[in-house]
Tab-separated table of C-alpha atoms and ligand atoms in Angstrom:
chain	number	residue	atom	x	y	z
A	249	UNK	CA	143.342	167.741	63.020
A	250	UNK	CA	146.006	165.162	63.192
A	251	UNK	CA	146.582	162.967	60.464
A	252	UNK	CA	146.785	159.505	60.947
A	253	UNK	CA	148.474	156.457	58.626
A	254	UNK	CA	148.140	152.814	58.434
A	255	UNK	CA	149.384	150.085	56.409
A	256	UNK	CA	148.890	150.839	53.132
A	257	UNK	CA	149.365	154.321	53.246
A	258	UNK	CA	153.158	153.676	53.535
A	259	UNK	CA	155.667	151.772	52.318
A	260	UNK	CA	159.368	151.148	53.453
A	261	UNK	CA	162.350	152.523	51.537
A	262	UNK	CA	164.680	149.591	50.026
A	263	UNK	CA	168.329	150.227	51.109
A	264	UNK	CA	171.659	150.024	50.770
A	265	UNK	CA	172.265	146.482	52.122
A	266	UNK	CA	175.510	144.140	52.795
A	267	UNK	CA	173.254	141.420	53.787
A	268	UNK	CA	174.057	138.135	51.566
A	269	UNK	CA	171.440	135.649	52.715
A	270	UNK	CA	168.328	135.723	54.816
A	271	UNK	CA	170.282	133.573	57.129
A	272	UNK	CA	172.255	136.359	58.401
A	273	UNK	CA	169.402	138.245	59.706
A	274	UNK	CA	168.227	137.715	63.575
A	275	UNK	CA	164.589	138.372	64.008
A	276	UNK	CA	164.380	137.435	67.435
A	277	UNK	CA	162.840	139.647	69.966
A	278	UNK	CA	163.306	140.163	73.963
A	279	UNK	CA	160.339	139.426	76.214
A	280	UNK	CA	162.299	140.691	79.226
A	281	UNK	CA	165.995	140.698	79.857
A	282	UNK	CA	165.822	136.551	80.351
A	283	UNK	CA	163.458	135.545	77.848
A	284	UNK	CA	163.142	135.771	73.913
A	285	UNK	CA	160.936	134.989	71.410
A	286	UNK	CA	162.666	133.766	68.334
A	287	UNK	CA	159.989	134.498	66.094
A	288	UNK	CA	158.446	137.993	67.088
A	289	UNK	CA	154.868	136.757	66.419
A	290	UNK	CA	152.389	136.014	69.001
A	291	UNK	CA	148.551	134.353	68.242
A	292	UNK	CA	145.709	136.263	68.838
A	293	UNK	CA	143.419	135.131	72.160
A	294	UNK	CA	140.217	134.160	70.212
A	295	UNK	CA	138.225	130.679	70.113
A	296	UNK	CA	138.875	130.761	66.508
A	297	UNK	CA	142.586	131.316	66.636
A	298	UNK	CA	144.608	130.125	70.020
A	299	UNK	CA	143.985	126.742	72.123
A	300	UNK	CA	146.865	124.250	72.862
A	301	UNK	CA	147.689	123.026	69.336
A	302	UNK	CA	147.974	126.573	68.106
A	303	UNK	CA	149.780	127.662	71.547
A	304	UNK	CA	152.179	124.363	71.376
A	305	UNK	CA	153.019	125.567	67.456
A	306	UNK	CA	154.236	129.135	67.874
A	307	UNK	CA	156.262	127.838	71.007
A	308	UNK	CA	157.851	125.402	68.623
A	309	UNK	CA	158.857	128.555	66.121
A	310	UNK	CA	159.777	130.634	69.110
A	311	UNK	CA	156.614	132.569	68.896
A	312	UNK	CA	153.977	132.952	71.918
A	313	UNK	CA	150.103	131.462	72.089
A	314	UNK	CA	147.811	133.163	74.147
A	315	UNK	CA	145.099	131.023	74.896
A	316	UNK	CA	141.500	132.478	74.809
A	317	UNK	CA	139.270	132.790	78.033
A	318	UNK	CA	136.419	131.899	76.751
A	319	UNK	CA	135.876	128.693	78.639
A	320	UNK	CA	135.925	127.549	82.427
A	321	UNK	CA	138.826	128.221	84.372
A	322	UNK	CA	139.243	124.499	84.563
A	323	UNK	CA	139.342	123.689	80.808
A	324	UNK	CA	141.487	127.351	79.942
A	325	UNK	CA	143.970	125.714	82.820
A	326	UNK	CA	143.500	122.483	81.446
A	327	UNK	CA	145.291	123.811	77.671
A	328	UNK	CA	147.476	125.285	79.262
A	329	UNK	CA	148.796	122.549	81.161
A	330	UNK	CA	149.055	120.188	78.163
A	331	UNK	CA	150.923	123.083	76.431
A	332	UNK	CA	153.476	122.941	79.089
A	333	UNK	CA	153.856	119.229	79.750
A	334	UNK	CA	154.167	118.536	75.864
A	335	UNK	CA	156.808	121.005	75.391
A	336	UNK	CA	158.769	119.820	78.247
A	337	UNK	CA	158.376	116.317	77.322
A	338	UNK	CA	158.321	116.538	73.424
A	339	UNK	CA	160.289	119.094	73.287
A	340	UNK	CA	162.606	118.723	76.211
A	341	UNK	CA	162.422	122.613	76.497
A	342	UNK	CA	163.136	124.003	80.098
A	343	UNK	CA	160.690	126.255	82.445
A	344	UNK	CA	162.988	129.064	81.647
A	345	UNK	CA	162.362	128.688	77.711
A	346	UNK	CA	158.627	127.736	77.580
A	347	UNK	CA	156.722	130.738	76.854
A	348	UNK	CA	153.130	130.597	77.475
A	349	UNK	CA	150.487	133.329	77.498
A	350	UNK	CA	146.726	133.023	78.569
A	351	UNK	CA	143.989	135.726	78.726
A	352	UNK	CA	141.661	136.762	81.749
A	353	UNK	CA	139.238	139.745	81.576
A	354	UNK	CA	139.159	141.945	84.558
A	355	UNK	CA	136.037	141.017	86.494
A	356	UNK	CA	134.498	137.625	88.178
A	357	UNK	CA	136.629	135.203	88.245
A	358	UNK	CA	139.740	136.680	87.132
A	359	UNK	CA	142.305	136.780	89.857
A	360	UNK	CA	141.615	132.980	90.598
A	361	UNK	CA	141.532	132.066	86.724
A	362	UNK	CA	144.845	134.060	86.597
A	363	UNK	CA	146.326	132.051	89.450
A	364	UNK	CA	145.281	128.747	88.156
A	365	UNK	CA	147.281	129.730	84.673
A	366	UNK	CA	150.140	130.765	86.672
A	367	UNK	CA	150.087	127.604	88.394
A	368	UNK	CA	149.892	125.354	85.481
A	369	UNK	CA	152.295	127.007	83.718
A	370	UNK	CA	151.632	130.173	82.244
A	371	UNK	CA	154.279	132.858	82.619
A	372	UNK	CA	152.153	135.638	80.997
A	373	UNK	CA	148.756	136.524	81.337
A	374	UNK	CA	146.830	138.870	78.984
A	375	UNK	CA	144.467	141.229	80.223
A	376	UNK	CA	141.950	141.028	77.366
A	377	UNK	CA	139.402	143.806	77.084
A	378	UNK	CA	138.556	145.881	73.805
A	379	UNK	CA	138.902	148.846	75.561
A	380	UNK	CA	142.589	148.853	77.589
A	381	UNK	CA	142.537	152.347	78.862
A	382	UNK	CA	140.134	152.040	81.356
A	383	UNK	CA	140.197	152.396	85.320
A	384	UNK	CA	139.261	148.169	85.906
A	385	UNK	CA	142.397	147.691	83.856
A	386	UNK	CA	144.277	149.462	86.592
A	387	UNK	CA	142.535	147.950	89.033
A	388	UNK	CA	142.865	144.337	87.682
A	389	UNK	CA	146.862	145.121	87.175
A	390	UNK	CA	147.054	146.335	90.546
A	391	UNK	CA	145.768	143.192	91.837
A	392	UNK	CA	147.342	140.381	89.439
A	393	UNK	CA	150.557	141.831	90.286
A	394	UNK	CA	150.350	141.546	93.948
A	395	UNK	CA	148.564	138.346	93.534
A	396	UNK	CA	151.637	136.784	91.676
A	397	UNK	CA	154.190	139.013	92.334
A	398	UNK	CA	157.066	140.140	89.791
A	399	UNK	CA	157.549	137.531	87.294
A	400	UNK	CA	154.611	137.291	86.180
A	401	UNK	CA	154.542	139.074	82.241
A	402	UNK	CA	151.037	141.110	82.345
A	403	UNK	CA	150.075	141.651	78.903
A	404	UNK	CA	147.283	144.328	78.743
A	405	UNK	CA	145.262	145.649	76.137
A	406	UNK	CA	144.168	147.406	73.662
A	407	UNK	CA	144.753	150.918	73.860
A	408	UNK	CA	145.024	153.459	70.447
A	409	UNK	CA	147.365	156.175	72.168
A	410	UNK	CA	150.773	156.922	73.459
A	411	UNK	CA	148.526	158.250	76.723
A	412	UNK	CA	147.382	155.061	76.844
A	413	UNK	CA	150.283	152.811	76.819
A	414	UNK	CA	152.298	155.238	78.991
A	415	UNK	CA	149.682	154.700	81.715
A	416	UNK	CA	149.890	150.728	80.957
A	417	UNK	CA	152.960	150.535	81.617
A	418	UNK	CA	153.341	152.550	84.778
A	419	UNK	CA	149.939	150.548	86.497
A	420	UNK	CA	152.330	147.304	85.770
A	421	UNK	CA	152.372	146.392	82.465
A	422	UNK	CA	155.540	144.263	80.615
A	423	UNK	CA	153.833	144.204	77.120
A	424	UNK	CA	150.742	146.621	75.429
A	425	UNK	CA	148.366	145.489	72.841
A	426	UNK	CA	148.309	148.367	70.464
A	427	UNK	CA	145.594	149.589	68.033
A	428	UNK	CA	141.667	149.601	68.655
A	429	UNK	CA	139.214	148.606	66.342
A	430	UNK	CA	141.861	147.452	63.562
A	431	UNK	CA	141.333	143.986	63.444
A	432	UNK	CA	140.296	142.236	60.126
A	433	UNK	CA	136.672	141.327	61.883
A	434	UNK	CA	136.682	144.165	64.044
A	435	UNK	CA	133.618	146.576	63.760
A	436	UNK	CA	134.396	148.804	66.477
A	437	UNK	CA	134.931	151.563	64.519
A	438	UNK	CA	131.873	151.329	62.712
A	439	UNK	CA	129.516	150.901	65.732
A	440	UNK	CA	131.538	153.434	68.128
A	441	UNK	CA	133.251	155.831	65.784
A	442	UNK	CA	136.078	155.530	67.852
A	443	UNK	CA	139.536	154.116	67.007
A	444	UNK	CA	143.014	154.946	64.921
A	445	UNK	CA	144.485	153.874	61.777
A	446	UNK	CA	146.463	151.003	63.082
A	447	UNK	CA	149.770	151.824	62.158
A	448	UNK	CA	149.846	155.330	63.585
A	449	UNK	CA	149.123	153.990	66.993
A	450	UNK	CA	152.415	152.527	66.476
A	451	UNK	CA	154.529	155.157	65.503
A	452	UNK	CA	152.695	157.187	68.766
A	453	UNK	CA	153.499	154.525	71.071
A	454	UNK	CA	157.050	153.977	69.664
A	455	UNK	CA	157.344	157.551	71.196
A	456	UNK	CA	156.972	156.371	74.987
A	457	UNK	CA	160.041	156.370	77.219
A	458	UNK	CA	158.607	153.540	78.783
A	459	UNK	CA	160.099	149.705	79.175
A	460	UNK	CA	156.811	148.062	78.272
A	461	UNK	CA	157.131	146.446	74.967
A	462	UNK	CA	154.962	147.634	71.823
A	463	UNK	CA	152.663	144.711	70.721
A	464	UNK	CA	150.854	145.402	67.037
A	465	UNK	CA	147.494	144.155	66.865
A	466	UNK	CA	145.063	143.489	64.490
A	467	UNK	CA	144.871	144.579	60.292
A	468	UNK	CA	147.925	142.693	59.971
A	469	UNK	CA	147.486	141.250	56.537
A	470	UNK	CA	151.207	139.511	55.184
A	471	UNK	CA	154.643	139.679	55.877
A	472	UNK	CA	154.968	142.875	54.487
A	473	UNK	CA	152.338	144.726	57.199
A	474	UNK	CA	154.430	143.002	59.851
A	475	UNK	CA	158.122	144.494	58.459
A	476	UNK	CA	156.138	147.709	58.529
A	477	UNK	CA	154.719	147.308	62.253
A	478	UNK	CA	157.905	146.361	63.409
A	479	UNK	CA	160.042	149.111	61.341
A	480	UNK	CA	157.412	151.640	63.146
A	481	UNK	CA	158.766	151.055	66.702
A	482	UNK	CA	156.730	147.262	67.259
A	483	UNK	CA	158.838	144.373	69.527
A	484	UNK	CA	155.889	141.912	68.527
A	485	UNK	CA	152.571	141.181	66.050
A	486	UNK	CA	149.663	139.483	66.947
A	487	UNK	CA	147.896	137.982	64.317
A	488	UNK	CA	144.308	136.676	64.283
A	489	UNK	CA	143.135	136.130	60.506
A	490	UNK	CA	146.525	135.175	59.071
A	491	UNK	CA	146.629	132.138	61.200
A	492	UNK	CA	142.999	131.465	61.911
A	493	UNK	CA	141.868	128.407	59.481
A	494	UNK	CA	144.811	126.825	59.590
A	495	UNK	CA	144.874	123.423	61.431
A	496	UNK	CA	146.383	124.376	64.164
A	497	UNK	CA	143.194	126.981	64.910
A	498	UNK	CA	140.406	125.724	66.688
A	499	UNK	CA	137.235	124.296	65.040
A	500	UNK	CA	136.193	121.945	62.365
A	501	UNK	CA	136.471	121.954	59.025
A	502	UNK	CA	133.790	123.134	56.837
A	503	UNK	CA	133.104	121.652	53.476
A	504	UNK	CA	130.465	123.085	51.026
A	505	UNK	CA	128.623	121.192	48.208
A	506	UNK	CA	131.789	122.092	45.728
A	507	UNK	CA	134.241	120.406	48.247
A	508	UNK	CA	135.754	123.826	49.023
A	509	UNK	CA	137.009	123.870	52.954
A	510	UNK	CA	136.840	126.688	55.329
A	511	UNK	CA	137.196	127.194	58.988
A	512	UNK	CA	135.396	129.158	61.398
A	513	UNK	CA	136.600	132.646	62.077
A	514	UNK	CA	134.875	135.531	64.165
A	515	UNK	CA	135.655	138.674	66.783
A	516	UNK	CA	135.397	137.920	70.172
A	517	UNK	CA	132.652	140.995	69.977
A	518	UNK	CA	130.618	139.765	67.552
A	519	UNK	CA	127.171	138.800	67.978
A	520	UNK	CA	127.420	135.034	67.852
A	521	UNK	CA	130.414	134.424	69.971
A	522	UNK	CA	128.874	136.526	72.881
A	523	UNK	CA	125.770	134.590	72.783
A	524	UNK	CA	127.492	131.117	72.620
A	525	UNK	CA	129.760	132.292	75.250
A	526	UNK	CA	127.354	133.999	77.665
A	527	UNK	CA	124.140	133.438	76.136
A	528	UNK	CA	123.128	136.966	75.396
A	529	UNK	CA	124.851	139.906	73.400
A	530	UNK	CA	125.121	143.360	74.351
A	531	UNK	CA	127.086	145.965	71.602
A	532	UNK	CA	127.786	143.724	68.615
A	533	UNK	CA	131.632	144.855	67.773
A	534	UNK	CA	132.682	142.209	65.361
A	535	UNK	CA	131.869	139.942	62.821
A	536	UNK	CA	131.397	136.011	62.109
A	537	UNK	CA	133.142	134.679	59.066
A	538	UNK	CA	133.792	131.734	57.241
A	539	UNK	CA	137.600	132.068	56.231
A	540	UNK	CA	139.100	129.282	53.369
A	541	UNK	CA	141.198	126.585	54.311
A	542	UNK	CA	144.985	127.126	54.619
A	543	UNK	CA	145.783	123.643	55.576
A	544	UNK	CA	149.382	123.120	57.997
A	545	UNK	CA	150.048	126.799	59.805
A	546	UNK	CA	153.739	125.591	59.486
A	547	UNK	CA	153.627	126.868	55.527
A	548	UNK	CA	151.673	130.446	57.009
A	549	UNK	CA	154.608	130.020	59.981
A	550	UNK	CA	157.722	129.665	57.457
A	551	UNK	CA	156.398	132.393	54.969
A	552	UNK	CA	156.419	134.815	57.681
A	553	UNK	CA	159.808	134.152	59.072
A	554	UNK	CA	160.759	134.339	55.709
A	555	UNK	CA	159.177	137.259	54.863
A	556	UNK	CA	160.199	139.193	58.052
A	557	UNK	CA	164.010	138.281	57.152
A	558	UNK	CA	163.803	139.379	53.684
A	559	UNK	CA	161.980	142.590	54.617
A	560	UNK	CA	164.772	143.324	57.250
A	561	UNK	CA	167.429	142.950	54.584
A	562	UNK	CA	165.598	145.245	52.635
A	563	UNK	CA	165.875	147.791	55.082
A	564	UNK	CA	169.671	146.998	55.418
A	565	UNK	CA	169.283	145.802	58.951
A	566	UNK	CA	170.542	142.717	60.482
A	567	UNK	CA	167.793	142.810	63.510
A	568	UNK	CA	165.198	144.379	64.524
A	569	UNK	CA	167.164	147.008	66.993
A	570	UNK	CA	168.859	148.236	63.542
A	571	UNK	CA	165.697	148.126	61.811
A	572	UNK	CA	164.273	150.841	64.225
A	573	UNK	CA	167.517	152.774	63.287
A	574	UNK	CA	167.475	151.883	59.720
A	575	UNK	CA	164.159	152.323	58.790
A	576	UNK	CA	162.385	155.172	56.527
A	577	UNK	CA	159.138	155.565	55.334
A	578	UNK	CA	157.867	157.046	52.414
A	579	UNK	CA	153.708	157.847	52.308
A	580	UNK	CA	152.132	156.602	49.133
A	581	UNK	CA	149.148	157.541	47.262
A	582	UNK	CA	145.839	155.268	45.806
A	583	UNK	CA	148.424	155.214	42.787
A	584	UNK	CA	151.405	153.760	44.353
A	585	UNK	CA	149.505	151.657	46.214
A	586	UNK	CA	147.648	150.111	42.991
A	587	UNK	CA	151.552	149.610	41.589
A	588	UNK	CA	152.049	147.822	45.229
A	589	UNK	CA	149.416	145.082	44.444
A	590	UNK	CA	150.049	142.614	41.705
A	591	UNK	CA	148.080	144.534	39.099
A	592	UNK	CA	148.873	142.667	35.277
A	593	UNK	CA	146.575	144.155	33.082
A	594	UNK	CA	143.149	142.814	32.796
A	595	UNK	CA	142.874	140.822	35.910
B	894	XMP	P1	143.311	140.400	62.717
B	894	XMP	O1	143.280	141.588	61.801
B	894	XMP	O2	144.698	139.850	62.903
B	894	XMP	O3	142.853	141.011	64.120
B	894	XMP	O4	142.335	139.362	62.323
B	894	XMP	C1	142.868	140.266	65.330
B	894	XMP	C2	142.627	141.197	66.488
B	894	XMP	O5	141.317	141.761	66.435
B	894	XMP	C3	140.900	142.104	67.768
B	894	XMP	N1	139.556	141.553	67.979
B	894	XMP	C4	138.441	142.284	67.938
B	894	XMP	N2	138.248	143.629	67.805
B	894	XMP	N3	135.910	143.286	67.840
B	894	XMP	C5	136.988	144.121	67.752
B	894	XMP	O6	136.798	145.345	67.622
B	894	XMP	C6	136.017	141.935	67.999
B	894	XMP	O7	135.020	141.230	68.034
B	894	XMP	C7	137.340	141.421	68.055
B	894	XMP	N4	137.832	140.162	68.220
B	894	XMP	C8	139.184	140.281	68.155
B	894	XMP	C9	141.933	141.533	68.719
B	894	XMP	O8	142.770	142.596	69.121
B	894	XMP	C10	142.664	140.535	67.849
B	894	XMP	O9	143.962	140.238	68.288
């Protein structure tokens, strides 16, 4: 039986480095031969994590939103539009440079909600389903592509396998969310007994001779598990928890009876978003949380760029091309990974 690694079973091995400041390292990555995403980091499409203030954000860092679809097609085309007409007009950013991603699922109405995104300005649509490798997802590629032809950036997802991706990427596919069941209120796993240790699915699909970039997904946890993900072979992360209750995420603020503040945070599979979304459940594949208040994402947003740069130097590597080169892994034990976590004695 294959083995099969994530996060914390590994760690990277510092290097020699001629790297002087952070400010030397480039941590951008490329979308497609025009477009780039100065910050490799893209927001997770939940209703706890990605509407227009979050989406507007990571386009101001040079990251990508992907707005959720859990909403008419009129109100999901609605955020999308005030994403685009802020940016051009705060921002004075061009067509060419906004970057904006919104899901669709692959039955009902999603060919027409995908068209009304496209129309409003979204240049990349995620095909959102928990389970990527699946015969609607070719169909729905299929379609969406000779809908809106070959610009549009089709974003499917997720799939655990190389088999998987490969197969994304030749039904149409510019970008694959990668790992099942690894998300930080994912309970796949536990309900299906299917999935792979997040990081692995990385290193597998890192493997593909395909174009089709390698999007990590879910158990991302800090900088450090994104220096990994992209070290193993990932162009992008998408994070959910580390930016949900921030106040760019969607949702009010909670305050208990000792003034502490949280926000809302909660799979798209779980229990109480199906039923407040559709009114009914069926399998129950995530959890509802209450997550503590991180106040301005700009502080999580900064930390990461920093921490991305720093890991890269690290590594020796001046981007994230020479990173794949560069970098080596080394497995660690319970141990090492007990040293790896602030541990002063007593606490
Ligand atoms: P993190 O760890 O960043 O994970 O919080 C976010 C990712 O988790 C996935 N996701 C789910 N997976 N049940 C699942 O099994 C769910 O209810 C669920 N909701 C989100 C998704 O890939 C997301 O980006």
């Amino acid at each position: 039986m294959k083995q099969a690694l994530t996060y914390d079973d590994v760690l990277l091995v510092p290097q020699y480095s001629d790297i002087k400041s952070r400010k030397e390292v480039n941590i951008a990555a490329e979308l497609n031969d025009k477009r780039v995403l100065q910050l490799p980091v893209i927001s997770s499409p939940m209703d706890t994590v990605t509407e227009s203030e979050m989406a507007y954000t990571m386009l101001q860092y040079g990251g990508l939103g992907v707005i959720h679809r859990y909403n008419t097609v009129l109100e999901q085309a609605g955020l999308v539009n005030e994403v685009f007409n802020s940016a051009m007009s705060e921002l004075g950013m061009s067509t060419q440079e906004i970057n904006i991603a919104a899901a669709v699922g692959v039955s009902g109405d999603y060919v027409q909600r995908a068209t009304a995104l496209w129309e409003n300005g979204a240049n990349i649509i995620c095909v959102d389903v928990a389970h990527g490798h699946h015969l609607l997802v070719k169909d729905a590629l299929y379609k969406l592509r000779m809908e809106l032809g070959d610009e549009l950036h089709i974003m499917p997802g997720n799939i655990a396998t190389l088999e998987g991706f490969n197969d994304l990427a030749d039904w149409g596919a510019n970008s694959v969310r990668c790992n099942v069941g690894g998300g930080s209120i994912c309970s796949t796993r536990i309900q299906t007994g299917h999935g792979i240790p997040g990081l692995q699915t990385i290193f597998d699909c890192a493997e593909s001779d395909r174009d089709a970039k390698i999007i990590a997904d879910g158990g991302i946890r800090n900088s450090g598990d994104i220096v990994k993900a992209l070290a193993a072979g990932a162009d992008f992360v998408m994070l959910g928890s580390m930016l949900a209750g921030t106040d760019a995420s969607p949702g009010f603020i909670i305050e208990d009876t000792n003034d502490l503040k949280y926000k809302l945070y909660r799979g798209m599979a779980s229990k109480e978003a199906q039923i407040e979304w559709r009114g009914e459940y069926s399998s129950n594949e995530g959890i509802s949380t209450r997550i503590p208040y991180k106040g301005k994402v700009d502080l999580v947003l900064n930390e990461i760029k920093n921490g991305i740069a720093s890991g890269l130097s690290y590594s020796g590597a001046r981007n994230i091309n020479q990173l794949w080169d560069k970098a080596r892994f080394v497995k660690q034990t319970n141990a090492g990974l007990g040293e790896s976590k602030t541990h002063i004695l007593g606490k």
